[in-house]
mmCIF file of C-alpha atoms in Angstrom:
data_model
loop_
_atom_site.group_PDB
_atom_site.id
_atom_site.type_symbol
_atom_site.label_atom_id
_atom_site.label_comp_id
_atom_site.label_asym_id
_atom_site.label_seq_id
_atom_site.Cartn_x
_atom_site.Cartn_y
_atom_site.Cartn_z
ATOM 1 C CA LEU O 1 99.097 72.666 108.562
ATOM 2 C CA TRP O 2 99.309 69.742 110.966
ATOM 3 C CA GLU O 3 101.819 67.766 108.908
ATOM 4 C CA GLY O 4 105.047 66.856 110.658
ATOM 5 C CA ARG O 5 107.322 69.013 108.498
ATOM 6 C CA THR O 6 105.106 72.059 108.865
ATOM 7 C CA LEU O 7 104.945 71.683 112.642
ATOM 8 C CA LEU O 8 108.723 71.273 112.734
ATOM 9 C CA LEU O 9 109.203 74.490 110.765
ATOM 10 C CA LEU O 10 106.846 76.327 113.123
ATOM 11 C CA ALA O 11 108.760 74.971 116.118
ATOM 12 C CA VAL O 12 112.021 76.208 114.596
ATOM 13 C CA ALA O 13 110.480 79.649 114.019
ATOM 14 C CA LEU O 14 109.346 79.834 117.650
ATOM 15 C CA ALA O 15 112.750 78.669 118.899
ATOM 16 C CA LEU O 16 114.543 81.305 116.819
ATOM 17 C CA ALA O 17 112.220 84.028 118.110
ATOM 18 C CA LEU O 18 112.977 82.970 121.693
ATOM 19 C CA LEU O 19 116.700 82.874 120.904
ATOM 20 C CA VAL O 20 116.619 86.420 119.521
ATOM 21 C CA ARG O 21 114.824 87.578 122.644
ATOM 22 C CA ALA O 22 117.484 85.931 124.806
ATOM 23 C CA VAL O 23 120.274 87.588 122.813
ATOM 24 C CA ALA O 24 118.533 90.950 123.218
ATOM 25 C CA ILE O 25 118.918 90.664 126.987
ATOM 26 C CA VAL O 26 122.689 90.890 126.539
ATOM 27 C CA ARG O 27 122.801 93.153 123.480
ATOM 28 C CA PRO O 28 119.469 94.983 123.010
ATOM 29 C CA GLY O 29 120.611 97.235 120.179
ATOM 30 C CA LEU O 30 122.760 100.154 119.108
ATOM 31 C CA ASP O 31 122.155 103.792 119.986
ATOM 32 C CA GLN O 32 121.708 105.764 116.768
ATOM 33 C CA ARG O 33 120.927 109.333 117.743
ATOM 34 C CA TRP O 34 120.447 110.507 114.157
ATOM 35 C CA LEU O 35 117.551 108.055 113.869
ATOM 36 C CA ALA O 36 116.287 108.644 117.404
ATOM 37 C CA ARG O 37 115.775 112.330 116.600
ATOM 38 C CA LEU O 38 112.968 111.287 114.246
ATOM 39 C CA ALA O 39 110.881 109.864 117.103
ATOM 40 C CA PRO O 40 108.494 112.850 117.444
ATOM 41 C CA TRP O 41 107.576 112.482 113.761
ATOM 42 C CA MET O 42 106.642 108.802 113.858
ATOM 43 C CA PRO O 43 102.888 109.507 114.164
ATOM 44 C CA PHE O 44 103.279 111.673 111.055
ATOM 45 C CA ALA O 45 105.022 108.794 109.275
ATOM 46 C CA ILE O 46 102.256 106.390 110.270
ATOM 47 C CA ARG O 47 99.602 108.819 109.025
ATOM 48 C CA LEU O 48 101.365 109.097 105.674
ATOM 49 C CA HIS O 49 101.797 105.357 105.231
ATOM 50 C CA LEU O 50 98.167 104.718 106.140
ATOM 51 C CA GLY O 51 96.673 107.586 104.158
ATOM 52 C CA ILE O 52 98.640 106.901 100.981
ATOM 53 C CA ALA O 53 97.925 103.162 101.161
ATOM 54 C CA LEU O 54 94.188 103.679 101.662
ATOM 55 C CA ALA O 55 93.915 106.361 98.966
ATOM 56 C CA GLY O 56 95.977 104.337 96.499
ATOM 57 C CA LEU O 57 93.960 101.166 97.010
ATOM 58 C CA LEU O 58 90.687 103.064 96.773
ATOM 59 C CA SER O 59 91.751 104.726 93.515
ATOM 60 C CA GLY O 60 92.221 101.250 92.062
ATOM 61 C CA GLY O 61 88.779 100.161 93.202
ATOM 62 C CA TYR O 62 89.952 98.194 96.238
ATOM 63 C CA TYR O 63 88.889 98.341 99.878
ATOM 64 C CA LEU O 64 91.626 97.553 102.413
ATOM 65 C CA ALA O 65 93.638 95.193 100.203
ATOM 66 C CA PRO O 66 94.025 94.359 96.495
ATOM 67 C CA ALA O 67 92.028 91.171 97.140
ATOM 68 C CA MET O 68 88.976 93.219 98.224
ATOM 69 C CA GLU O 69 87.486 94.706 95.075
ATOM 70 C CA ILE O 70 84.749 97.216 95.834
ATOM 71 C CA GLY O 71 81.465 96.511 94.072
ATOM 72 C CA LYS O 72 79.728 99.154 91.979
ATOM 73 C CA ASN O 73 76.677 99.251 94.220
ATOM 74 C CA LEU O 74 75.381 101.053 97.293
ATOM 75 C CA VAL O 75 77.419 98.929 99.705
ATOM 76 C CA GLY O 76 80.552 99.530 97.672
ATOM 77 C CA TRP O 77 79.966 103.278 97.657
ATOM 78 C CA LEU O 78 79.414 103.365 101.417
ATOM 79 C CA LEU O 79 82.562 101.361 102.103
ATOM 80 C CA GLY O 80 84.501 103.578 99.729
ATOM 81 C CA ILE O 81 83.290 106.725 101.488
ATOM 82 C CA VAL O 82 84.427 105.362 104.868
ATOM 83 C CA VAL O 83 87.914 104.686 103.502
ATOM 84 C CA ALA O 84 88.097 108.008 101.643
ATOM 85 C CA VAL O 85 87.148 110.090 104.683
ATOM 86 C CA SER O 86 89.544 108.146 106.890
ATOM 87 C CA ALA O 87 92.421 108.571 104.424
ATOM 88 C CA LEU O 88 91.797 112.312 104.077
ATOM 89 C CA LEU O 89 91.656 112.945 107.829
ATOM 90 C CA LEU O 90 94.797 110.909 108.425
ATOM 91 C CA LEU O 91 96.800 112.583 105.665
ATOM 92 C CA VAL O 92 95.914 116.089 106.821
ATOM 93 C CA GLY O 93 96.083 115.245 110.510
ATOM 94 C CA TRP O 94 92.774 116.978 111.131
ATOM 95 C CA HIS O 95 90.584 115.206 113.699
ATOM 96 C CA THR O 96 93.115 112.411 113.402
ATOM 97 C CA LYS O 97 91.558 110.198 116.035
ATOM 98 C CA VAL O 98 88.220 110.361 114.220
ATOM 99 C CA GLY O 99 89.981 109.173 111.066
ATOM 100 C CA ALA O 100 91.685 106.398 113.014
ATOM 101 C CA TRP O 101 88.404 105.253 114.583
ATOM 102 C CA LEU O 102 86.799 105.270 111.130
ATOM 103 C CA LEU O 103 89.537 102.956 109.911
ATOM 104 C CA ILE O 104 89.006 100.703 112.925
ATOM 105 C CA ALA O 105 85.276 100.604 112.144
ATOM 106 C CA ALA O 106 86.103 99.771 108.513
ATOM 107 C CA GLY O 107 87.188 96.318 109.688
ATOM 108 C CA PRO O 108 83.850 95.059 111.050
ATOM 109 C CA LEU O 109 82.013 96.832 108.226
ATOM 110 C CA GLY O 110 84.221 95.102 105.668
ATOM 111 C CA MET O 111 83.521 91.701 107.215
ATOM 112 C CA LEU O 112 79.903 92.033 106.129
ATOM 113 C CA GLU O 113 81.036 92.246 102.505
ATOM 114 C CA PHE O 114 84.342 90.366 102.324
ATOM 115 C CA GLY O 115 84.226 87.958 105.267
ATOM 116 C CA PHE O 116 86.255 87.504 108.429
ATOM 117 C CA GLU O 117 89.423 85.992 106.973
ATOM 118 C CA ALA O 118 90.019 88.746 104.428
ATOM 119 C CA ILE O 119 89.773 91.423 107.130
ATOM 120 C CA LEU O 120 91.916 89.377 109.525
ATOM 121 C CA HIS O 121 94.721 89.538 106.983
ATOM 122 C CA ARG O 122 94.627 93.347 107.300
ATOM 123 C CA VAL O 123 94.682 93.487 111.088
ATOM 124 C CA ASP O 124 97.943 95.411 110.623
ATOM 125 C CA LEU O 125 95.785 98.424 109.730
ATOM 126 C CA LEU O 126 94.109 98.103 113.121
ATOM 127 C CA GLY O 127 97.503 98.335 114.800
ATOM 128 C CA LEU O 128 98.461 101.511 112.956
ATOM 129 C CA ALA O 129 95.082 103.079 113.674
ATOM 130 C CA LEU O 130 95.387 102.243 117.379
ATOM 131 C CA PHE O 131 98.881 103.720 117.351
ATOM 132 C CA LEU O 132 97.388 107.065 116.309
ATOM 133 C CA VAL O 133 94.561 106.791 118.832
ATOM 134 C CA LEU O 134 97.039 106.165 121.649
ATOM 135 C CA ALA O 135 99.981 108.356 120.606
ATOM 136 C CA GLY O 136 98.043 111.115 118.870
ATOM 137 C CA PRO O 137 98.609 112.701 115.447
ATOM 138 C CA GLY O 138 102.111 113.978 116.180
ATOM 139 C CA ARG O 139 103.872 116.911 114.596
ATOM 140 C CA TRP O 140 103.098 118.251 111.136
ATOM 141 C CA SER O 141 99.393 117.701 111.685
ATOM 142 C CA ALA O 142 96.509 120.159 111.711
ATOM 143 C CA ASP O 143 95.553 118.958 115.186
ATOM 144 C CA PHE O 144 99.024 119.714 116.552
ATOM 145 C CA GLU O 145 99.267 123.119 114.865
ATOM 146 C CA LEU O 146 95.823 124.118 116.156
ATOM 147 C CA GLY O 147 96.755 123.137 119.697
ATOM 148 C CA ARG O 148 94.324 120.210 119.875
ATOM 149 C CA ALA O 149 97.121 117.658 120.306
ATOM 150 C CA ARG O 150 100.305 117.467 122.333
ATOM 151 C CA GLU O 151 103.487 115.440 122.433
ATOM 152 C CA PRO O 152 102.743 111.936 123.754
ATOM 153 C CA GLY O 153 104.219 110.784 127.042
ATOM 154 C CA LEU O 154 106.370 107.682 127.267
ATOM 155 C CA ALA O 155 103.502 105.601 128.659
ATOM 156 C CA GLU O 156 101.323 106.573 125.700
ATOM 157 C CA VAL O 157 104.116 105.783 123.267
ATOM 158 C CA GLY O 158 104.664 102.423 124.957
ATOM 159 C CA ARG O 159 101.021 101.415 124.627
ATOM 160 C CA ALA O 160 100.957 102.633 121.021
ATOM 161 C CA ILE O 161 104.037 100.581 120.115
ATOM 162 C CA TRP O 162 102.570 97.498 121.779
ATOM 163 C CA ALA O 163 99.311 97.735 119.823
ATOM 164 C CA LEU O 164 101.224 98.368 116.608
ATOM 165 C CA LYS O 165 103.610 95.437 116.819
ATOM 166 C CA VAL O 166 101.041 92.916 118.045
ATOM 167 C CA ALA O 167 98.639 93.753 115.211
ATOM 168 C CA VAL O 168 101.285 93.848 112.469
ATOM 169 C CA GLY O 169 102.922 90.636 113.662
ATOM 170 C CA SER O 170 99.544 88.910 113.887
ATOM 171 C CA ALA O 171 98.734 89.975 110.323
ATOM 172 C CA LEU O 172 101.959 88.454 109.012
ATOM 173 C CA ILE O 173 101.314 85.223 110.901
ATOM 174 C CA SER O 174 97.691 84.938 109.753
ATOM 175 C CA VAL O 175 98.638 85.432 106.102
ATOM 176 C CA ALA O 176 101.493 82.939 106.360
ATOM 177 C CA VAL O 177 99.302 80.279 107.949
ATOM 178 C CA SER O 178 96.220 80.632 105.735
ATOM 179 C CA GLU O 179 97.928 81.279 102.386
ATOM 180 C CA LYS O 180 101.105 79.214 102.670
ATOM 181 C CA LEU O 181 101.265 76.704 105.503
ATOM 182 C CA ALA O 182 97.640 75.568 105.573
ATOM 183 C CA ASN O 183 97.100 75.863 101.828
ATOM 184 C CA PRO O 184 100.355 75.758 99.819
ATOM 185 C CA GLU O 185 98.354 75.076 96.664
ATOM 186 C CA LEU O 186 96.840 78.564 96.946
ATOM 187 C CA ALA O 187 100.300 80.140 97.009
ATOM 188 C CA ARG O 188 101.391 77.990 94.072
ATOM 189 C CA ARG O 189 98.389 79.063 91.985
ATOM 190 C CA PHE O 190 99.041 82.707 92.820
ATOM 191 C CA THR O 191 102.676 82.590 91.696
ATOM 192 C CA ASP O 192 101.694 80.658 88.560
ATOM 193 C CA GLU O 193 99.155 83.355 87.674
ATOM 194 C CA GLN O 194 101.851 86.003 88.108
ATOM 195 C CA GLY O 195 104.271 83.999 85.974
ATOM 196 C CA VAL O 196 106.932 84.183 88.700
ATOM 197 C CA ASP O 197 109.020 81.349 90.115
ATOM 198 C CA PHE O 198 110.103 82.235 93.649
ATOM 199 C CA ASN O 199 111.739 78.885 94.362
ATOM 200 C CA VAL O 200 115.256 80.201 94.895
ATOM 201 C CA GLY O 201 116.248 76.801 96.259
ATOM 202 C CA GLN O 202 115.951 75.217 92.830
ATOM 203 C CA ALA O 203 117.771 78.185 91.299
ATOM 204 C CA LEU O 204 120.654 77.426 93.665
ATOM 205 C CA GLY O 205 120.626 73.766 92.664
ATOM 206 C CA LEU O 206 118.928 72.465 95.807
ATOM 207 C CA PRO O 207 116.402 69.602 95.452
ATOM 208 C CA LEU O 208 113.600 71.685 96.948
ATOM 209 C CA ALA O 209 110.072 71.073 95.666
ATOM 210 C CA ASP O 210 107.708 74.015 95.285
ATOM 211 C CA THR O 211 105.513 72.837 98.156
ATOM 212 C CA GLU O 212 108.488 72.581 100.506
ATOM 213 C CA PHE O 213 109.710 76.020 99.483
ATOM 214 C CA ILE O 214 106.264 77.491 100.147
ATOM 215 C CA ARG O 215 106.258 75.894 103.593
ATOM 216 C CA ILE O 216 109.681 77.336 104.365
ATOM 217 C CA ALA O 217 108.599 80.761 103.108
ATOM 218 C CA GLY O 218 105.516 80.557 105.321
ATOM 219 C CA ALA O 219 107.599 79.589 108.343
ATOM 220 C CA VAL O 220 109.948 82.515 107.696
ATOM 221 C CA GLU O 221 106.960 84.852 107.543
ATOM 222 C CA VAL O 222 105.692 83.417 110.831
ATOM 223 C CA LEU O 223 109.155 84.022 112.284
ATOM 224 C CA PHE O 224 109.071 87.663 111.188
ATOM 225 C CA GLY O 225 105.629 88.026 112.744
ATOM 226 C CA LEU O 226 106.838 86.556 116.036
ATOM 227 C CA LEU O 227 109.920 88.784 116.022
ATOM 228 C CA ILE O 228 107.848 91.906 115.431
ATOM 229 C CA ILE O 229 105.476 90.953 118.255
ATOM 230 C CA SER O 230 108.482 90.296 120.491
ATOM 231 C CA GLY O 231 110.091 93.609 119.571
ATOM 232 C CA ALA O 232 113.520 92.350 120.624
ATOM 233 C CA LEU O 233 116.492 93.591 118.580
ATOM 234 C CA PRO O 234 114.161 95.865 116.591
ATOM 235 C CA GLN O 235 116.878 97.414 114.437
ATOM 236 C CA ALA O 236 118.299 94.116 113.210
ATOM 237 C CA ILE O 237 114.884 92.533 112.709
ATOM 238 C CA VAL O 238 113.600 95.434 110.623
ATOM 239 C CA LEU O 239 116.674 95.462 108.385
ATOM 240 C CA ILE O 240 116.551 91.695 107.839
ATOM 241 C CA ALA O 241 112.785 91.511 107.291
ATOM 242 C CA GLY O 242 112.943 94.390 104.836
ATOM 243 C CA VAL O 243 114.887 92.304 102.309
ATOM 244 C CA PRO O 244 112.142 89.808 101.283
ATOM 245 C CA PHE O 245 109.450 92.477 101.547
ATOM 246 C CA ASN O 246 111.285 94.727 99.105
ATOM 247 C CA LEU O 247 112.190 91.916 96.715
ATOM 248 C CA THR O 248 108.534 91.059 96.090
ATOM 249 C CA LEU O 249 107.837 94.623 94.952
ATOM 250 C CA TYR O 250 109.883 94.026 91.807
ATOM 251 C CA PHE O 251 107.556 91.221 90.738
ATOM 252 C CA PHE O 252 104.152 92.422 91.950
ATOM 253 C CA GLY O 253 104.419 96.191 91.482
ATOM 254 C CA THR O 254 102.178 98.965 92.753
ATOM 255 C CA ASN O 255 99.424 96.908 94.361
ATOM 256 C CA GLU O 256 101.956 94.986 96.418
ATOM 257 C CA LEU O 257 103.579 98.256 97.480
ATOM 258 C CA LEU O 258 100.265 99.758 98.575
ATOM 259 C CA GLY O 259 99.369 96.615 100.485
ATOM 260 C CA HIS O 260 102.710 96.588 102.287
ATOM 261 C CA LEU O 261 102.928 100.315 103.073
ATOM 262 C CA PRO O 262 101.383 99.926 106.552
ATOM 263 C CA VAL O 263 103.920 97.208 107.369
ATOM 264 C CA TYR O 264 106.724 99.482 106.182
ATOM 265 C CA GLY O 265 105.361 102.196 108.460
ATOM 266 C CA ALA O 266 105.420 99.842 111.428
ATOM 267 C CA MET O 267 108.962 98.752 110.606
ATOM 268 C CA LEU O 268 110.061 102.393 110.450
ATOM 269 C CA VAL O 269 108.594 103.008 113.907
ATOM 270 C CA LEU O 270 110.447 100.023 115.366
ATOM 271 C CA LEU O 271 113.683 101.080 113.663
ATOM 272 C CA VAL O 272 113.519 104.655 114.967
ATOM 273 C CA TYR O 273 112.304 103.861 118.473
ATOM 274 C CA GLY O 274 114.723 100.944 118.666
ATOM 275 C CA SER O 275 117.601 103.335 118.002
ATOM 276 C CA ASP O 276 116.979 105.299 121.197
ATOM 277 C CA PRO O 277 118.068 103.919 124.597
ATOM 278 C CA VAL O 278 114.993 105.389 126.324
ATOM 279 C CA LEU O 279 112.413 104.186 123.812
ATOM 280 C CA ARG O 280 114.021 100.846 122.899
ATOM 281 C CA PRO O 281 112.780 98.992 126.015
ATOM 282 C CA LEU O 282 109.216 99.928 125.052
ATOM 283 C CA CYS O 283 109.600 97.998 121.790
ATOM 284 C CA SER O 284 110.248 94.689 123.531
ATOM 285 C CA LYS O 285 107.500 94.803 126.159
ATOM 286 C CA LEU O 286 105.163 91.817 125.903
ATOM 287 C CA VAL O 287 102.382 93.612 127.778
ATOM 288 C CA PRO O 288 101.336 97.247 127.359
ATOM 289 C CA PRO O 289 102.880 99.528 129.994
ATOM 290 C CA SER O 290 100.557 101.105 132.517
ATOM 291 C CA ALA O 291 100.589 104.800 133.332
ATOM 292 C CA GLU O 292 102.430 104.016 136.558
ATOM 293 C CA ALA O 293 105.009 101.689 135.027
ATOM 294 C CA LYS O 294 108.693 102.463 135.563
ATOM 295 C CA PRO O 295 110.651 103.936 133.907
ATOM 296 C CA VAL O 296 107.647 105.147 131.942
ATOM 297 C CA GLY O 297 105.516 106.696 134.678
ATOM 298 C CA LYS O 298 104.271 110.122 133.746
ATOM 299 C CA ARG O 299 107.523 111.255 132.192
ATOM 300 C CA ARG O 300 107.531 112.961 128.825
ATOM 301 C CA MET O 301 109.884 112.291 125.944
ATOM 302 C CA PRO O 302 113.438 113.486 126.582
ATOM 303 C CA ARG O 303 114.018 117.060 125.437
ATOM 304 C CA ARG O 304 116.492 115.984 122.784
ATOM 305 C CA LEU O 305 113.757 113.862 121.142
ATOM 306 C CA ARG O 306 111.383 116.810 121.069
ATOM 307 C CA SER O 307 113.794 119.259 119.477
#
C-alpha cells in the first residue's frame, strides 16, 4: 500500500475527485424532470434493493456478503433469523425502521462471527439502513398506507443522502484498499480461481503487468468511492461508475449481483435526486444539513415531487 506507485495512484484519484467537485461548482448537473418525479419513491427503491439482496444472500446460505457463509449451528441460525426478519420488514415496509435497525445491529453481531474487516466491507448496508431510518419507508409501504409514516422533509432527505453516500463510498474504498491496493496477490488469486483475466491493458497490447493493473483498478475504485462521498456531478458519476460494476456481473453472476444490489440502490438515489434542481445540492453536501439549514429549513418536498 505504501509503495510509491500505489501512493501516486491514490494521489491522482484524490486530485480527480477534487477536480470533479470544482467543475460541479460551474456545472452541477442537468435538470431531468422525468427522473426527478421518482424522488418520493426512492425509499421504496432502497427497501427493494436491500430486501432482495438480503433474502437472496440468505437463501444461498450467506450472511451479508457471499464471503460470509453462515454456519449450520446455533449462531448461524440466530444470524440468519436477524437477516430474514430485517429483509421481510423492509420488503413489506411494515415497521420499516425496526427492520432498518435490525440490519444496523446485524453489523456488530456479524463481527463476532466473521470479524471486523468482513463487516467493514459491507458498511454500504449501514448507509442504506440509515437512509430508511432518516427518510422513512416512503410510498408503497405498509407504514405509509397505515398512516404511520409521512413524506420526508428536505432536511430529512439531506441527512439521509449524506449517510447513504458516505457509507457506500467508504465501503468501496475499504474493499479497494484491502483487496487490491494493500494485497494485490489476493485479487490475483480470486480472478485465477474464477478463470477470468480482467487485464484489459494486455488485451489492448499495453505492457501492463497483472499487479499494475490490479493497482490501477483499485485506484479507480477508490476514485469512485471518493466521488460518491463528494456527491458532486451525481448524474455523470453514476453513469460512469455503472459501467465497470455491470461488466463484472457477466463474469461472476448472481452472487455478484446480490452483493452489488445495495450499491445500485445508492446509485439510483443519487441519479434521481441529482436530476432535480432542489434536491441536487443535498447530494454534494460534505456535512449533514441541520434542521435549520437553508434552503432546507423545515420546507417539505416541492408539490411536483409529491404528485
